[in-house]
Short mmCIF file of C-alpha atoms and ligand atoms in Angstrom, two decimals:
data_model
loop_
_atom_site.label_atom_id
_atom_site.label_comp_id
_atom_site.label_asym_id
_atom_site.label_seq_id
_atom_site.Cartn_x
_atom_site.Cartn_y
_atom_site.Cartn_z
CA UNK V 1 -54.87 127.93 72.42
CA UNK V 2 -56.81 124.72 71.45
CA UNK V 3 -58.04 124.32 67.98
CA UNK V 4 -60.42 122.05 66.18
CA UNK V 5 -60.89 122.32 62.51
CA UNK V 6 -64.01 120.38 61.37
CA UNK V 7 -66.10 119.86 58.56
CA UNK V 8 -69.23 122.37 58.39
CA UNK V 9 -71.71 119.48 59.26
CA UNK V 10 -69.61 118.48 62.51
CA UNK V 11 -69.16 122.17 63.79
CA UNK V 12 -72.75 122.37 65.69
CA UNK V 13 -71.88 119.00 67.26
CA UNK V 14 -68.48 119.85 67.95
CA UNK V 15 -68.49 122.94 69.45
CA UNK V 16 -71.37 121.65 72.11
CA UNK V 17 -69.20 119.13 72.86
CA UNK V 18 -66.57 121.10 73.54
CA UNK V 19 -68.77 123.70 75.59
CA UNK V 20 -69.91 120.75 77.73
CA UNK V 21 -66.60 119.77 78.55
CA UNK V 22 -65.50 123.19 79.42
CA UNK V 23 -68.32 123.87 81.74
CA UNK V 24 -67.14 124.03 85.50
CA UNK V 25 -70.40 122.67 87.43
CA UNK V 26 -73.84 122.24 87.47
CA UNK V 27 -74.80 126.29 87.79
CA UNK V 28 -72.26 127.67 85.26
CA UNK V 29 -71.80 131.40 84.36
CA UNK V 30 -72.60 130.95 80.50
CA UNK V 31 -71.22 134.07 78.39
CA UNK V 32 -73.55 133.86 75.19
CA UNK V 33 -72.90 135.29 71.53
CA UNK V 34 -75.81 135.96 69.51
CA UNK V 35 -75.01 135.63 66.00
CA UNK V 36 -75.29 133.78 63.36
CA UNK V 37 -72.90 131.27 63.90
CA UNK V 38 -73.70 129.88 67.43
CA UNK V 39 -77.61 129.35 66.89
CA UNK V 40 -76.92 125.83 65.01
CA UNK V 41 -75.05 125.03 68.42
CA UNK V 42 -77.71 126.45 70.91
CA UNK V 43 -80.08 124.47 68.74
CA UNK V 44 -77.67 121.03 69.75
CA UNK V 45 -77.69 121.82 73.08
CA UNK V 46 -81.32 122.10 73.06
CA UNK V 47 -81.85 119.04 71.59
CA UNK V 48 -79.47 117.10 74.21
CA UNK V 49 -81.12 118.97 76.95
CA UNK V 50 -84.94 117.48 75.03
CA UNK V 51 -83.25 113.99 75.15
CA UNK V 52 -81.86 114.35 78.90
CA UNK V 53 -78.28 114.30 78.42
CA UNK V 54 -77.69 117.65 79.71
CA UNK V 55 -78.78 120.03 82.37
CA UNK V 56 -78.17 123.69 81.99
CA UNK V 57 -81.45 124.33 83.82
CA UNK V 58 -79.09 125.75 86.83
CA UNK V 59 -77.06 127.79 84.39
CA UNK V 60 -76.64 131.47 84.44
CA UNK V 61 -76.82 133.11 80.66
CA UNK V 62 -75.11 136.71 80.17
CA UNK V 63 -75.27 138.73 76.68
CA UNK V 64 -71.96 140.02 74.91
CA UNK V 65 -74.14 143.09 73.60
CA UNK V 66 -77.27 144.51 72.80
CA UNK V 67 -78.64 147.15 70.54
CA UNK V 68 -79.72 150.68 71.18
CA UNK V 69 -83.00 151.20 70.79
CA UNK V 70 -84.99 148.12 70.29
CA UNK V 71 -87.31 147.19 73.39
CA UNK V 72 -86.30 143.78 74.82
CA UNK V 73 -90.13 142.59 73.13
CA UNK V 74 -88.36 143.67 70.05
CA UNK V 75 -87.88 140.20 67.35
CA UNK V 76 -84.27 141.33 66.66
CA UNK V 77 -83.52 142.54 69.89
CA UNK V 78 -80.47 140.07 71.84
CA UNK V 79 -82.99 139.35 74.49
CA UNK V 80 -85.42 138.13 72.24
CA UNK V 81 -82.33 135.89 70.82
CA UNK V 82 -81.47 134.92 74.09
CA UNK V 83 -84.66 133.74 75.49
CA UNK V 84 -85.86 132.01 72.46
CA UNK V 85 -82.52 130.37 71.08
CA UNK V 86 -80.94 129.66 74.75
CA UNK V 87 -83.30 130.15 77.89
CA UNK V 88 -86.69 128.77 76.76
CA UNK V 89 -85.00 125.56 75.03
CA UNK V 90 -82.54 125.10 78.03
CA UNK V 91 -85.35 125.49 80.84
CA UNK V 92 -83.47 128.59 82.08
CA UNK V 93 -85.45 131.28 84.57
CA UNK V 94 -85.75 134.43 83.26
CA UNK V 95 -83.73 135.67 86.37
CA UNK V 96 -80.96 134.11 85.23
CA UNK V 97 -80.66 136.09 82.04
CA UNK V 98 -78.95 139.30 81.81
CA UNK V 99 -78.82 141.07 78.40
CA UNK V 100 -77.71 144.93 78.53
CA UNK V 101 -80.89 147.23 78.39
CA UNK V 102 -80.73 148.71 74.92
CA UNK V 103 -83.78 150.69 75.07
CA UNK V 104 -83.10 152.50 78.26
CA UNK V 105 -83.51 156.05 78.34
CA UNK V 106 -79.97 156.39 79.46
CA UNK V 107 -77.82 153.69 77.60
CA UNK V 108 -73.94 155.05 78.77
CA UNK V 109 -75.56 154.29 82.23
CA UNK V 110 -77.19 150.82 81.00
CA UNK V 111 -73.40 149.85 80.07
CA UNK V 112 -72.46 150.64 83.50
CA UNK V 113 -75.20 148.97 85.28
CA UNK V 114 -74.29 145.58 82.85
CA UNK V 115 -70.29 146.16 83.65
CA UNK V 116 -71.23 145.75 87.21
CA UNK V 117 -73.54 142.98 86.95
CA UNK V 118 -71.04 140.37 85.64
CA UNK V 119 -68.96 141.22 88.44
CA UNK V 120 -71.46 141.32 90.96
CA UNK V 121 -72.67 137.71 89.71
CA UNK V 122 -68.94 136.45 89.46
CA UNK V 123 -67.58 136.57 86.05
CA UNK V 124 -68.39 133.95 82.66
CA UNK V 125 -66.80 130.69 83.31
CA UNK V 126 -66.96 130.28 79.79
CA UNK V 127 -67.80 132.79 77.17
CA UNK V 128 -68.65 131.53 73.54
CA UNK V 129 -67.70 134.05 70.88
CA UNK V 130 -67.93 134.68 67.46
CA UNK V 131 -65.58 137.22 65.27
CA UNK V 132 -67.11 139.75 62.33
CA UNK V 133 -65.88 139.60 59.02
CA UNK V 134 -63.74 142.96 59.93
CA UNK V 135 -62.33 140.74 63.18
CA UNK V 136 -64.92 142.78 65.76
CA UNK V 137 -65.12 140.68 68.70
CA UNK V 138 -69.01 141.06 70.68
CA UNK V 139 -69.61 145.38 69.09
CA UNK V 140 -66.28 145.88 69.66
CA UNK V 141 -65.46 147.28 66.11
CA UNK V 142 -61.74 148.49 64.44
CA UNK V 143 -60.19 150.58 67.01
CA UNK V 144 -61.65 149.95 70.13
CA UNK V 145 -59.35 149.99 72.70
CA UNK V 146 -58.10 146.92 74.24
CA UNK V 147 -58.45 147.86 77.70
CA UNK V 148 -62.13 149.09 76.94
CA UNK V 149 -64.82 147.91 79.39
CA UNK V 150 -68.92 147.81 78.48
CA UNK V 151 -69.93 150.75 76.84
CA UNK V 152 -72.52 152.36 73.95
CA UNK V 153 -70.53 152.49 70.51
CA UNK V 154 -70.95 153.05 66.96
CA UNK V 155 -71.98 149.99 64.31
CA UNK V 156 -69.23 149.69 61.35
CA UNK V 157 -70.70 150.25 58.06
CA UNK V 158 -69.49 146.67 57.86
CA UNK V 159 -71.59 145.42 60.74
CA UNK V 160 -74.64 146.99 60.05
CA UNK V 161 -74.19 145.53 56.36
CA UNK V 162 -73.10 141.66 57.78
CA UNK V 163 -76.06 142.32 60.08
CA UNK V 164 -78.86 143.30 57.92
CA UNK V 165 -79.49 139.79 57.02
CA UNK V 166 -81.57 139.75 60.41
CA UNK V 167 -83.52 142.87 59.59
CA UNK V 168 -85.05 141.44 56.29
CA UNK V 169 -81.78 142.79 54.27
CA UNK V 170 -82.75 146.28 55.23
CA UNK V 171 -79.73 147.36 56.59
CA UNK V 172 -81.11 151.24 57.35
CA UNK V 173 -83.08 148.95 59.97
CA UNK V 174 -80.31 147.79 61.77
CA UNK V 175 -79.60 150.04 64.37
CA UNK V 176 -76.66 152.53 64.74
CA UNK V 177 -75.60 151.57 68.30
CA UNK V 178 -75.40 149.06 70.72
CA UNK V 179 -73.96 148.41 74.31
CA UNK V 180 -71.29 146.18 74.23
CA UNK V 181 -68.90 144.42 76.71
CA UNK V 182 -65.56 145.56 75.86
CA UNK V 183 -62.80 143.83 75.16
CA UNK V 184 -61.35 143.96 78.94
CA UNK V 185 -64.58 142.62 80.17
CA UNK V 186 -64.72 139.61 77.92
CA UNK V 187 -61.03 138.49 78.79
CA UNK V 188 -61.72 138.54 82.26
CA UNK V 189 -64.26 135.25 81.37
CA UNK V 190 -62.42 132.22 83.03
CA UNK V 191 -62.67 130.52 79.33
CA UNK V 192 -62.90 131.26 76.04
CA UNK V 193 -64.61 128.88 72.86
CA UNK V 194 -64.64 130.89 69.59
CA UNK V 195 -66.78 130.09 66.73
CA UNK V 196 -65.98 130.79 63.25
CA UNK V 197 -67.36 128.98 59.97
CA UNK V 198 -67.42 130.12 56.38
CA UNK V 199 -65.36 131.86 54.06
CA UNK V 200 -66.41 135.06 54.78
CA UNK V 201 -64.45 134.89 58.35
CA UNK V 202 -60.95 133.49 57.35
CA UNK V 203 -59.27 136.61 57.06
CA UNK V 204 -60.52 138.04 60.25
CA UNK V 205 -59.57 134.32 61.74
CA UNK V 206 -55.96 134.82 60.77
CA UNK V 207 -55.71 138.30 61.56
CA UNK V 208 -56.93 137.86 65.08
CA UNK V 209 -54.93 134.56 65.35
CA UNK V 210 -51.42 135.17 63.37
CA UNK V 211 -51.25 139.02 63.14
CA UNK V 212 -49.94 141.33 66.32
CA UNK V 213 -52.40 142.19 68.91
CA UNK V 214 -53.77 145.59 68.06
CA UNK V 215 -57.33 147.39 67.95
CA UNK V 216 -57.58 147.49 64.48
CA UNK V 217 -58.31 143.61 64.78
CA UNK V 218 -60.25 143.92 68.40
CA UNK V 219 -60.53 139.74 67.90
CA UNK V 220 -56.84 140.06 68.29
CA UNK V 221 -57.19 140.47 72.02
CA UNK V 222 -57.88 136.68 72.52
CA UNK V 223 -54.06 136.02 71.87
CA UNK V 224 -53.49 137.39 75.45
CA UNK V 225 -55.56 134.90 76.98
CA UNK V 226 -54.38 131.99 78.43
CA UNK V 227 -57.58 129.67 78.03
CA UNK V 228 -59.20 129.79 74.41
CA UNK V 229 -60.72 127.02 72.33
CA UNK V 230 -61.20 127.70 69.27
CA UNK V 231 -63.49 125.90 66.41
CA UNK V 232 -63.77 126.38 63.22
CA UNK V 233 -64.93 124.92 59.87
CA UNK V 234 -62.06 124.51 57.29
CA UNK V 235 -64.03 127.15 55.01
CA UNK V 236 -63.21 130.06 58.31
CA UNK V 237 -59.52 127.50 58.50
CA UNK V 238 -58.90 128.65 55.63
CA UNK V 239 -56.04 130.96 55.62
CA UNK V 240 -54.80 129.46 58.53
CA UNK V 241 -53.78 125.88 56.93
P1 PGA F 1 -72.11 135.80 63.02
O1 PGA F 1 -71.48 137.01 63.78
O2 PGA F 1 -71.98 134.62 63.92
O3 PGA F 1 -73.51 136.23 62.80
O4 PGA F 1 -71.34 135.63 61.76
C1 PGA F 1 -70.28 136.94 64.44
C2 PGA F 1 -69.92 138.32 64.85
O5 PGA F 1 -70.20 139.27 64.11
O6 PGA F 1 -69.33 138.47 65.92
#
């Protein structure tokens, strides 16, 4: 595991950089988180991409999750996320975006349909992560089972609370499910770069990173990977110095 601890005004920059560098070709697989955390670095990469120093025009993007329930025209939705924060900026075709469907009629079967789709497109060469402040990795909350592939599941009280801040602070707005990758699916990406900053994540941070591999910290599962970067602020550091 690689790690670079930086201060909060080098994270956007160095996490890009560090993206770049792990990117295989010209027509990557990008696996893309959609939180809070990664926006300030899709923002970088859209503004090297503005300036011409990169080309992820060829690049393919695929969601970690999605919620139940919101159409894909839906503000909050993850496709909304996706194509505004990463496809428009990056000049990627629509066709080369793949989000679960959250407001299909049948979500179990949605999961299933998405599960398949990564395969059938290859895999993530690199997946960019985050971790909640209860160490879920993507919707994979306290519990899930490490071996557990894309699937609908339940929001924590603690997620739908961390996540309100999207939905105006109205967290009886955020929805109750979501389709997921599970925790098998994301450590079969080729690579690994996971984002942390701020206080609120350095417990989770050294739970997933120092504490045994279990699904009570689902972030734990990264520990049996053999090719994660990991950046974080010192504020996310914190318990790890
Ligand atoms: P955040 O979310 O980047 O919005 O803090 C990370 C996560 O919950 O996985």
């Amino acid at each position: 595991m690689r790690v670079t601890v930086v201060d909060d005004e080098m994270f956007a920059t160095a996490a890009a950089t560090a993206l770049l560098e792990a990117l295989p070709s010209a027509a990557p697989t990008l696996g893309v988180a959609t939180g809070e955390t990664p926006m300030r670095v899709y923002a970088e990469l859209g503004c090297r991409s503005r300036r011409g120093e990169v080309d992820l025009s060829g690049a393919r993007v695929i969601a970690l999750d999605e919620y139940v329930g919101l159409d894909a025209g839906d503000p909050h939705s993850y496709t909304a996320y996706v194509r505004t924060r990463i496809a428009d900026p990056l000049g990627i075709p629509s066709a080369n975006v793949h989000v679960p469907q959250g407001d299909s009629a049948d979500p179990a079967a949605a999961a299933e349909v998405f599960e398949q789709r990564i395969a059938d497109v290859g895999g993530v060469d690199v997946q960019i992560a985050g971790i909640g402040s209860n160490g879920h990795l993507a919707f994979n909350e306290p519990g899930s089972a490490l071996d557990s592939t894309t699937r609908v599941v339940e929001l924590s009280q603690q997620t739908r609370h961390d996540n309100a801040r999207f939905f105006g602070g109205r967290v009886e707005e955020v929805p109750r499910q979501a389709i997921t990758q599970g925790l098998a699916t994301i450590g079969r990406a080729r690579s690994i770069l996971l984002l942390a900053a701020g206080r609120a994540k350095a417990d989770a941070l050294a739970a997933a990173l120092r504490g045994p591999v279990a699904p009570g910290v689902p972030a734990s599962v990264l520990q049996r990977h053999g090719d994660v970067t990991v950046i974080a602020d010192r504020a996310a550091w914190g318990r790890m110095a």
